[in-house]
PDB file of C-alpha atoms in Angstrom:
ATOM      1  CA  SER A1434       7.132  23.105  -2.467  1.00 49.00           C
ATOM      2  CA  PRO A1435       9.697  20.642  -0.651  1.00 56.00           C
ATOM      3  CA  ARG A1436       5.983  18.616  -1.050  1.00 69.00           C
ATOM      4  CA  SER A1437       6.497  18.291  -4.845  1.00 77.00           C
ATOM      5  CA  PRO A1438       8.060  15.284  -6.402  1.00 75.00           C
ATOM      6  CA  SER A1439      11.081  15.183  -7.641  1.00 81.00           C
ATOM      7  CA  ASN A1440      12.633  12.726  -9.476  1.00 84.00           C
ATOM      8  CA  GLY A1441      15.735  13.171  -7.403  1.00 83.00           C
ATOM      9  CA  SER A1442      13.215  11.541  -4.773  1.00 80.00           C
ATOM     10  CA  SER A1443      11.361  10.318  -6.573  1.00 84.00           C
ATOM     11  CA  ARG A1444      11.224   6.051  -7.106  1.00 84.00           C
ATOM     12  CA  THR A1445       8.361   3.576  -8.137  1.00 88.00           C
ATOM     13  CA  LEU A1446       6.299   1.794  -5.625  1.00 89.00           C
ATOM     14  CA  SER A1447       7.023  -1.694  -4.595  1.00 92.00           C
ATOM     15  CA  ALA A1448       4.272  -4.394  -3.861  1.00 93.00           C
ATOM     16  CA  GLY A1449       6.509  -5.746  -0.945  1.00 93.00           C
ATOM     17  CA  GLU A1450       5.907  -1.649   0.385  1.00 95.00           C
ATOM     18  CA  MET A1451       3.201   0.448   2.798  1.00 96.00           C
ATOM     19  CA  TYR A1452       1.102   3.236   1.029  1.00 96.00           C
ATOM     20  CA  LEU A1453       0.910   5.978   3.319  1.00 97.00           C
ATOM     21  CA  PHE A1454      -1.982   8.922   1.103  1.00 96.00           C
ATOM     22  CA  ASP A1455      -3.139  11.825   2.158  1.00 96.00           C
ATOM     23  CA  THR A1456      -5.836  12.794  -0.474  1.00 96.00           C
ATOM     24  CA  GLY A1457      -8.750  15.846  -0.362  1.00 94.00           C
ATOM     25  CA  GLY A1458     -10.748  18.510  -2.043  1.00 93.00           C
ATOM     26  CA  GLN A1459     -13.185  20.896  -2.605  1.00 92.00           C
ATOM     27  CA  TYR A1460     -16.508  20.384  -2.986  1.00 91.00           C
ATOM     28  CA  LEU A1461     -19.341  22.007  -3.485  1.00 90.00           C
ATOM     29  CA  ASP A1462     -21.552  20.516  -0.635  1.00 86.00           C
ATOM     30  CA  GLY A1463     -17.949  20.274   1.483  1.00 88.00           C
ATOM     31  CA  THR A1464     -14.350  19.999   1.807  1.00 93.00           C
ATOM     32  CA  THR A1465     -12.551  16.246   2.448  1.00 95.00           C
ATOM     33  CA  ASP A1466      -9.234  14.797   4.241  1.00 97.00           C
ATOM     34  CA  ILE A1467      -8.646  11.572   4.288  1.00 98.00           C
ATOM     35  CA  THR A1468      -6.406   9.661   4.671  1.00 98.00           C
ATOM     36  CA  ARG A1469      -5.428   6.091   4.218  1.00 98.00           C
ATOM     37  CA  THR A1470      -2.407   3.580   4.128  1.00 98.00           C
ATOM     38  CA  VAL A1471      -2.537   0.989   2.601  1.00 98.00           C
ATOM     39  CA  HIS A1472       0.146  -2.898   2.256  1.00 98.00           C
ATOM     40  CA  TRP A1473      -0.163  -4.289  -0.930  1.00 95.00           C
ATOM     41  CA  GLY A1474       2.220  -7.411   0.035  1.00 97.00           C
ATOM     42  CA  GLU A1475       2.992  -9.358   2.898  1.00 97.00           C
ATOM     43  CA  PRO A1476       2.865  -6.516   6.054  1.00 98.00           C
ATOM     44  CA  THR A1477       5.577  -7.643   8.880  1.00 97.00           C
ATOM     45  CA  PRO A1478       3.747  -8.300  12.495  1.00 98.00           C
ATOM     46  CA  LEU A1479       4.587  -4.880  13.696  1.00 98.00           C
ATOM     47  CA  GLN A1480       3.326  -3.607  10.654  1.00 98.00           C
ATOM     48  CA  LYS A1481       0.410  -4.773  11.044  1.00 98.00           C
ATOM     49  CA  GLU A1482      -0.438  -4.689  14.488  1.00 98.00           C
ATOM     50  CA  ALA A1483       1.144  -0.366  14.456  1.00 98.00           C
ATOM     51  CA  TYR A1484      -1.496  -0.485  11.319  1.00 98.00           C
ATOM     52  CA  THR A1485      -4.513  -2.244  13.768  1.00 98.00           C
ATOM     53  CA  ARG A1486      -3.426   0.383  16.884  1.00 98.00           C
ATOM     54  CA  VAL A1487      -3.836   2.860  14.745  1.00 98.00           C
ATOM     55  CA  LEU A1488      -7.358   1.537  13.556  1.00 98.00           C
ATOM     56  CA  MET A1489      -7.878   1.079  17.793  1.00 98.00           C
ATOM     57  CA  GLY A1490      -7.351   4.519  18.600  1.00 98.00           C
ATOM     58  CA  ASN A1491      -9.884   6.231  15.171  1.00 98.00           C
ATOM     59  CA  ILE A1492     -12.150   3.985  15.642  1.00 98.00           C
ATOM     60  CA  ASP A1493     -11.872   4.775  19.883  1.00 98.00           C
ATOM     61  CA  LEU A1494     -12.282   8.259  19.980  1.00 98.00           C
ATOM     62  CA  SER A1495     -14.781   8.258  16.995  1.00 98.00           C
ATOM     63  CA  ARG A1496     -17.193   6.464  18.753  1.00 98.00           C
ATOM     64  CA  LEU A1497     -16.431   8.066  21.708  1.00 98.00           C
ATOM     65  CA  VAL A1498     -20.023  10.059  23.976  1.00 98.00           C
ATOM     66  CA  PHE A1499     -18.744  12.423  25.718  1.00 98.00           C
ATOM     67  CA  PRO A1500     -20.079  15.914  27.714  1.00 97.00           C
ATOM     68  CA  SER A1501     -21.249  19.379  25.287  1.00 95.00           C
ATOM     69  CA  ASN A1502     -18.019  21.906  26.139  1.00 92.00           C
ATOM     70  CA  THR A1503     -15.557  19.177  26.604  1.00 97.00           C
ATOM     71  CA  ALA A1504     -12.534  20.615  24.917  1.00 96.00           C
ATOM     72  CA  GLY A1505     -10.500  18.033  22.194  1.00 97.00           C
ATOM     73  CA  GLY A1506      -7.622  18.587  24.646  1.00 96.00           C
ATOM     74  CA  THR A1507      -9.836  16.538  26.928  1.00 97.00           C
ATOM     75  CA  VAL A1508     -10.824  13.416  24.884  1.00 98.00           C
ATOM     76  CA  GLU A1509      -7.744  13.534  23.112  1.00 97.00           C
ATOM     77  CA  SER A1510      -5.731  10.832  24.403  1.00 98.00           C
ATOM     78  CA  PHE A1511      -8.588   8.503  23.188  1.00 98.00           C
ATOM     79  CA  ALA A1512      -6.439   7.751  19.424  1.00 98.00           C
ATOM     80  CA  ARG A1513      -3.417   7.073  21.941  1.00 98.00           C
ATOM     81  CA  ARG A1514      -4.303   4.689  23.589  1.00 98.00           C
ATOM     82  CA  ALA A1515      -4.295   1.557  22.372  1.00 98.00           C
ATOM     83  CA  LEU A1516      -0.675   2.341  21.229  1.00 98.00           C
ATOM     84  CA  TRP A1517       0.377   3.665  24.608  1.00 98.00           C
ATOM     85  CA  ASP A1518      -0.618   0.052  25.061  1.00 98.00           C
ATOM     86  CA  VAL A1519       2.857  -0.837  24.145  1.00 98.00           C
ATOM     87  CA  GLY A1520       4.633   1.983  24.212  1.00 98.00           C
ATOM     88  CA  LEU A1521       4.126   3.438  20.664  1.00 98.00           C
ATOM     89  CA  ASN A1522       2.408   6.920  20.008  1.00 98.00           C
ATOM     90  CA  TYR A1523       2.796   9.771  17.145  1.00 98.00           C
ATOM     91  CA  GLY A1524       4.541  12.870  17.556  1.00 97.00           C
ATOM     92  CA  HIS A1525       2.171  15.836  16.088  1.00 97.00           C
ATOM     93  CA  GLY A1526      -2.068  17.229  17.034  1.00 97.00           C
ATOM     94  CA  THR A1527      -4.725  14.028  16.518  1.00 98.00           C
ATOM     95  CA  GLY A1528      -7.121  16.143  14.269  1.00 98.00           C
ATOM     96  CA  HIS A1529      -7.996  19.635  12.758  1.00 97.00           C
ATOM     97  CA  GLY A1530     -10.731  21.539  11.798  1.00 97.00           C
ATOM     98  CA  ILE A1531     -11.598  21.463   8.869  1.00 95.00           C
ATOM     99  CA  GLY A1532     -12.434  24.848   6.469  1.00 90.00           C
ATOM    100  CA  ASN A1533     -16.446  24.654   3.604  1.00 86.00           C
ATOM    101  CA  PHE A1534     -14.019  26.682   0.884  1.00 85.00           C
ATOM    102  CA  LEU A1535     -11.141  27.470   3.594  1.00 87.00           C
ATOM    103  CA  SER A1536      -8.027  26.524   4.707  1.00 87.00           C
ATOM    104  CA  VAL A1537      -8.169  22.271   5.206  1.00 91.00           C
ATOM    105  CA  HIS A1538      -6.672  22.990   8.852  1.00 93.00           C
ATOM    106  CA  GLU A1539      -9.465  25.428   9.759  1.00 93.00           C
ATOM    107  CA  TRP A1540      -8.375  27.371  12.744  1.00 93.00           C
ATOM    108  CA  PRO A1541      -9.972  26.414  16.372  1.00 95.00           C
ATOM    109  CA  VAL A1542     -11.530  23.547  16.493  1.00 96.00           C
ATOM    110  CA  GLY A1543      -9.845  20.508  16.911  1.00 96.00           C
ATOM    111  CA  PHE A1544      -7.691  18.437  19.763  1.00 97.00           C
ATOM    112  CA  GLN A1545      -4.706  20.916  21.110  1.00 95.00           C
ATOM    113  CA  SER A1546      -4.792  22.075  23.972  1.00 92.00           C
ATOM    114  CA  ASN A1547      -5.356  26.055  22.893  1.00 93.00           C
ATOM    115  CA  ASN A1548      -8.295  24.462  20.680  1.00 95.00           C
ATOM    116  CA  VAL A1549     -12.069  25.974  21.567  1.00 96.00           C
ATOM    117  CA  ALA A1550     -14.354  23.444  23.181  1.00 97.00           C
ATOM    118  CA  LEU A1551     -16.210  21.028  20.452  1.00 97.00           C
ATOM    119  CA  GLU A1552     -20.577  21.838  20.014  1.00 97.00           C
ATOM    120  CA  ALA A1553     -22.522  19.995  17.924  1.00 97.00           C
ATOM    121  CA  GLY A1554     -22.481  20.902  14.084  1.00 96.00           C
ATOM    122  CA  MET A1555     -18.300  20.727  14.006  1.00 96.00           C
ATOM    123  CA  PHE A1556     -16.040  19.747  11.419  1.00 96.00           C
ATOM    124  CA  THR A1557     -12.973  17.517  12.604  1.00 97.00           C
ATOM    125  CA  SER A1558     -10.456  15.160  11.153  1.00 98.00           C
ATOM    126  CA  ILE A1559      -9.678  12.177  13.566  1.00 98.00           C
ATOM    127  CA  GLU A1560      -5.894  11.115  12.120  1.00 98.00           C
ATOM    128  CA  PRO A1561      -4.021   8.904  14.628  1.00 98.00           C
ATOM    129  CA  GLY A1562      -0.369   7.278  13.336  1.00 98.00           C
ATOM    130  CA  TYR A1563       2.590   5.463  13.323  1.00 98.00           C
ATOM    131  CA  TYR A1564       5.400   6.425  11.982  1.00 98.00           C
ATOM    132  CA  GLN A1565       9.170   4.544  12.268  1.00 96.00           C
ATOM    133  CA  ASP A1566      11.750   6.421  11.318  1.00 94.00           C
ATOM    134  CA  GLY A1567      12.989   5.316   7.130  1.00 91.00           C
ATOM    135  CA  GLU A1568      11.248   1.826   7.399  1.00 94.00           C
ATOM    136  CA  PHE A1569       7.320   2.625   7.351  1.00 97.00           C
ATOM    137  CA  GLY A1570       4.991   5.561   8.139  1.00 98.00           C
ATOM    138  CA  ILE A1571       0.382   4.787   9.362  1.00 98.00           C
ATOM    139  CA  ARG A1572      -1.883   7.199   9.279  1.00 98.00           C
ATOM    140  CA  ILE A1573      -5.874   6.690   9.067  1.00 98.00           C
ATOM    141  CA  GLU A1574      -7.459   9.916   8.790  1.00 98.00           C
ATOM    142  CA  ASP A1575     -11.641  10.747   7.996  1.00 98.00           C
ATOM    143  CA  VAL A1576     -13.855  13.201   8.958  1.00 97.00           C
ATOM    144  CA  ALA A1577     -16.158  13.848  11.721  1.00 98.00           C
ATOM    145  CA  LEU A1578     -18.995  15.651  12.075  1.00 97.00           C
ATOM    146  CA  VAL A1579     -19.256  16.317  16.509  1.00 98.00           C
ATOM    147  CA  VAL A1580     -23.710  15.496  16.334  1.00 98.00           C
ATOM    148  CA  GLU A1581     -25.494  15.695  19.680  1.00 98.00           C
ATOM    149  CA  ALA A1582     -25.987  11.290  21.103  1.00 98.00           C
ATOM    150  CA  GLN A1583     -28.735   9.263  22.176  1.00 95.00           C
ATOM    151  CA  THR A1584     -28.375  10.114  26.019  1.00 95.00           C
ATOM    152  CA  LYS A1585     -31.099  11.811  28.241  1.00 94.00           C
ATOM    153  CA  LYS A1586     -29.085  14.267  29.557  1.00 94.00           C
ATOM    154  CA  PRO A1587     -27.378  16.252  26.412  1.00 93.00           C
ATOM    155  CA  PHE A1588     -23.839  15.037  25.044  1.00 98.00           C
ATOM    156  CA  LEU A1589     -22.226  14.582  22.362  1.00 98.00           C
ATOM    157  CA  THR A1590     -20.015  11.961  20.354  1.00 98.00           C
ATOM    158  CA  PHE A1591     -18.768  12.265  16.299  1.00 98.00           C
ATOM    159  CA  GLU A1592     -20.124  10.650  13.326  1.00 98.00           C
ATOM    160  CA  VAL A1593     -17.442   9.638  10.119  1.00 98.00           C
ATOM    161  CA  VAL A1594     -18.299  11.157   7.153  1.00 97.00           C
ATOM    162  CA  SER A1595     -15.506  10.263   5.417  1.00 96.00           C
ATOM    163  CA  LEU A1596     -16.835   6.889   4.031  1.00 97.00           C
ATOM    164  CA  VAL A1597     -13.470   4.685   2.612  1.00 98.00           C
ATOM    165  CA  PRO A1598     -12.582   0.821   3.615  1.00 98.00           C
ATOM    166  CA  TYR A1599      -9.352   0.742   5.637  1.00 98.00           C
ATOM    167  CA  ASP A1600      -7.400  -2.023   4.145  1.00 98.00           C
ATOM    168  CA  ARG A1601      -8.342  -5.916   5.474  1.00 96.00           C
ATOM    169  CA  ASN A1602      -4.809  -6.805   4.803  1.00 97.00           C
ATOM    170  CA  LEU A1603      -2.942  -4.702   7.996  1.00 98.00           C
ATOM    171  CA  ILE A1604      -6.266  -5.679  10.339  1.00 98.00           C
ATOM    172  CA  ASP A1605      -5.163  -8.095  13.236  1.00 98.00           C
ATOM    173  CA  LEU A1606      -8.508  -8.865  13.829  1.00 98.00           C
ATOM    174  CA  SER A1607      -7.390 -10.267  17.176  1.00 98.00           C
ATOM    175  CA  LEU A1608      -6.859  -7.295  18.848  1.00 98.00           C
ATOM    176  CA  LEU A1609      -9.591  -5.726  18.287  1.00 98.00           C
ATOM    177  CA  SER A1610     -12.896  -5.575  20.456  1.00 98.00           C
ATOM    178  CA  PRO A1611     -16.330  -6.557  20.134  1.00 98.00           C
ATOM    179  CA  GLU A1612     -17.222  -3.145  20.177  1.00 98.00           C
ATOM    180  CA  GLN A1613     -14.514  -2.487  17.884  1.00 98.00           C
ATOM    181  CA  ILE A1614     -16.046  -5.030  14.839  1.00 98.00           C
ATOM    182  CA  ARG A1615     -19.417  -4.077  15.908  1.00 98.00           C
ATOM    183  CA  TYR A1616     -18.347  -0.163  14.836  1.00 98.00           C
ATOM    184  CA  LEU A1617     -16.048  -1.314  11.787  1.00 98.00           C
ATOM    185  CA  ASN A1618     -19.295  -3.356  10.776  1.00 98.00           C
ATOM    186  CA  SER A1619     -21.930  -0.596  11.180  1.00 98.00           C
ATOM    187  CA  TYR A1620     -19.253   1.630   9.113  1.00 98.00           C
ATOM    188  CA  TYR A1621     -19.005  -0.519   6.337  1.00 98.00           C
ATOM    189  CA  GLU A1622     -22.110  -1.104   6.267  1.00 98.00           C
ATOM    190  CA  ARG A1623     -23.568   2.444   5.887  1.00 98.00           C
ATOM    191  CA  ILE A1624     -20.470   2.669   2.773  1.00 98.00           C
ATOM    192  CA  ARG A1625     -22.568   0.375   0.760  1.00 98.00           C
ATOM    193  CA  ALA A1626     -25.101   1.612   1.054  1.00 98.00           C
ATOM    194  CA  HIS A1627     -23.855   5.162   0.364  1.00 98.00           C
ATOM    195  CA  VAL A1628     -20.892   4.793  -1.911  1.00 98.00           C
ATOM    196  CA  GLY A1629     -22.550   1.197  -3.913  1.00 98.00           C
ATOM    197  CA  PRO A1630     -25.848   2.955  -4.944  1.00 98.00           C
ATOM    198  CA  GLU A1631     -23.023   6.042  -6.467  1.00 97.00           C
ATOM    199  CA  LEU A1632     -21.244   4.111  -8.203  1.00 98.00           C
ATOM    200  CA  ARG A1633     -23.934   1.511  -9.983  1.00 98.00           C
ATOM    201  CA  ARG A1634     -24.382   4.662 -11.307  1.00 98.00           C
ATOM    202  CA  GLN A1635     -21.464   6.196 -12.884  1.00 98.00           C
ATOM    203  CA  ARG A1636     -21.435   2.566 -14.862  1.00 98.00           C
ATOM    204  CA  LEU A1637     -18.115   1.814 -12.528  1.00 98.00           C
ATOM    205  CA  GLU A1638     -18.383  -2.111 -11.993  1.00 98.00           C
ATOM    206  CA  GLU A1639     -14.836  -2.763 -10.783  1.00 98.00           C
ATOM    207  CA  ALA A1640     -15.045  -0.256  -7.903  1.00 98.00           C
ATOM    208  CA  TYR A1641     -18.588  -1.353  -6.677  1.00 98.00           C
ATOM    209  CA  GLU A1642     -16.937  -5.092  -6.514  1.00 98.00           C
ATOM    210  CA  TRP A1643     -13.719  -3.641  -4.794  1.00 98.00           C
ATOM    211  CA  LEU A1644     -15.907  -1.922  -2.481  1.00 98.00           C
ATOM    212  CA  GLN A1645     -18.295  -5.118  -1.667  1.00 98.00           C
ATOM    213  CA  GLU A1646     -14.878  -6.934  -1.368  1.00 97.00           C
ATOM    214  CA  SER A1647     -13.767  -4.523   0.967  1.00 97.00           C
ATOM    215  CA  THR A1648     -16.035  -3.875   3.285  1.00 98.00           C
ATOM    216  CA  GLN A1649     -17.795  -7.767   4.259  1.00 97.00           C
ATOM    217  CA  PRO A1650     -18.339  -8.353   7.658  1.00 96.00           C
TER     218      PRO A1650
END
């Protein structure tokens, strides 16, 4: 397939560039589709700002509270707003339904205009990005469950179920609002509580140390 690597196009990664990895697998208790973008060296100001704004969009849509029977297309722009603020955008959908032992991109859930209304119990990806042609690409993709919000009337929100830290090296904290920082910190607490004990159980001490470092407040 065109996605397979070839000797002609393969090259060694360097610490001086962005690396985007889109991962996933089919497991007995669910299907994952998680994308993270990292930089192991010194990111440029544009890379850092673009990454932070993609993260802001991911957070803003993930913590959104919205009425029942809202179509995904109605709330999709929350994932783009932080990019739009500075004249940036991305040219793909913001998310898709995820099927267990089915297609990882499962119709008809998602954020396009022809997707069905969101209902509690649906799984969707939330995956804003930014791509600078020929230079670098950024995408932050999480799997989110539609759940009932803690409101008097029956409203909905998302619960992110993929528990993988974001790259601290690429976050410009000065751009984040206090609410976004609070969201990040509670997400990191959840990662520590759920993933930390499992890494210890498997005696993966190096991974455990990395997790603790990556989920500091």
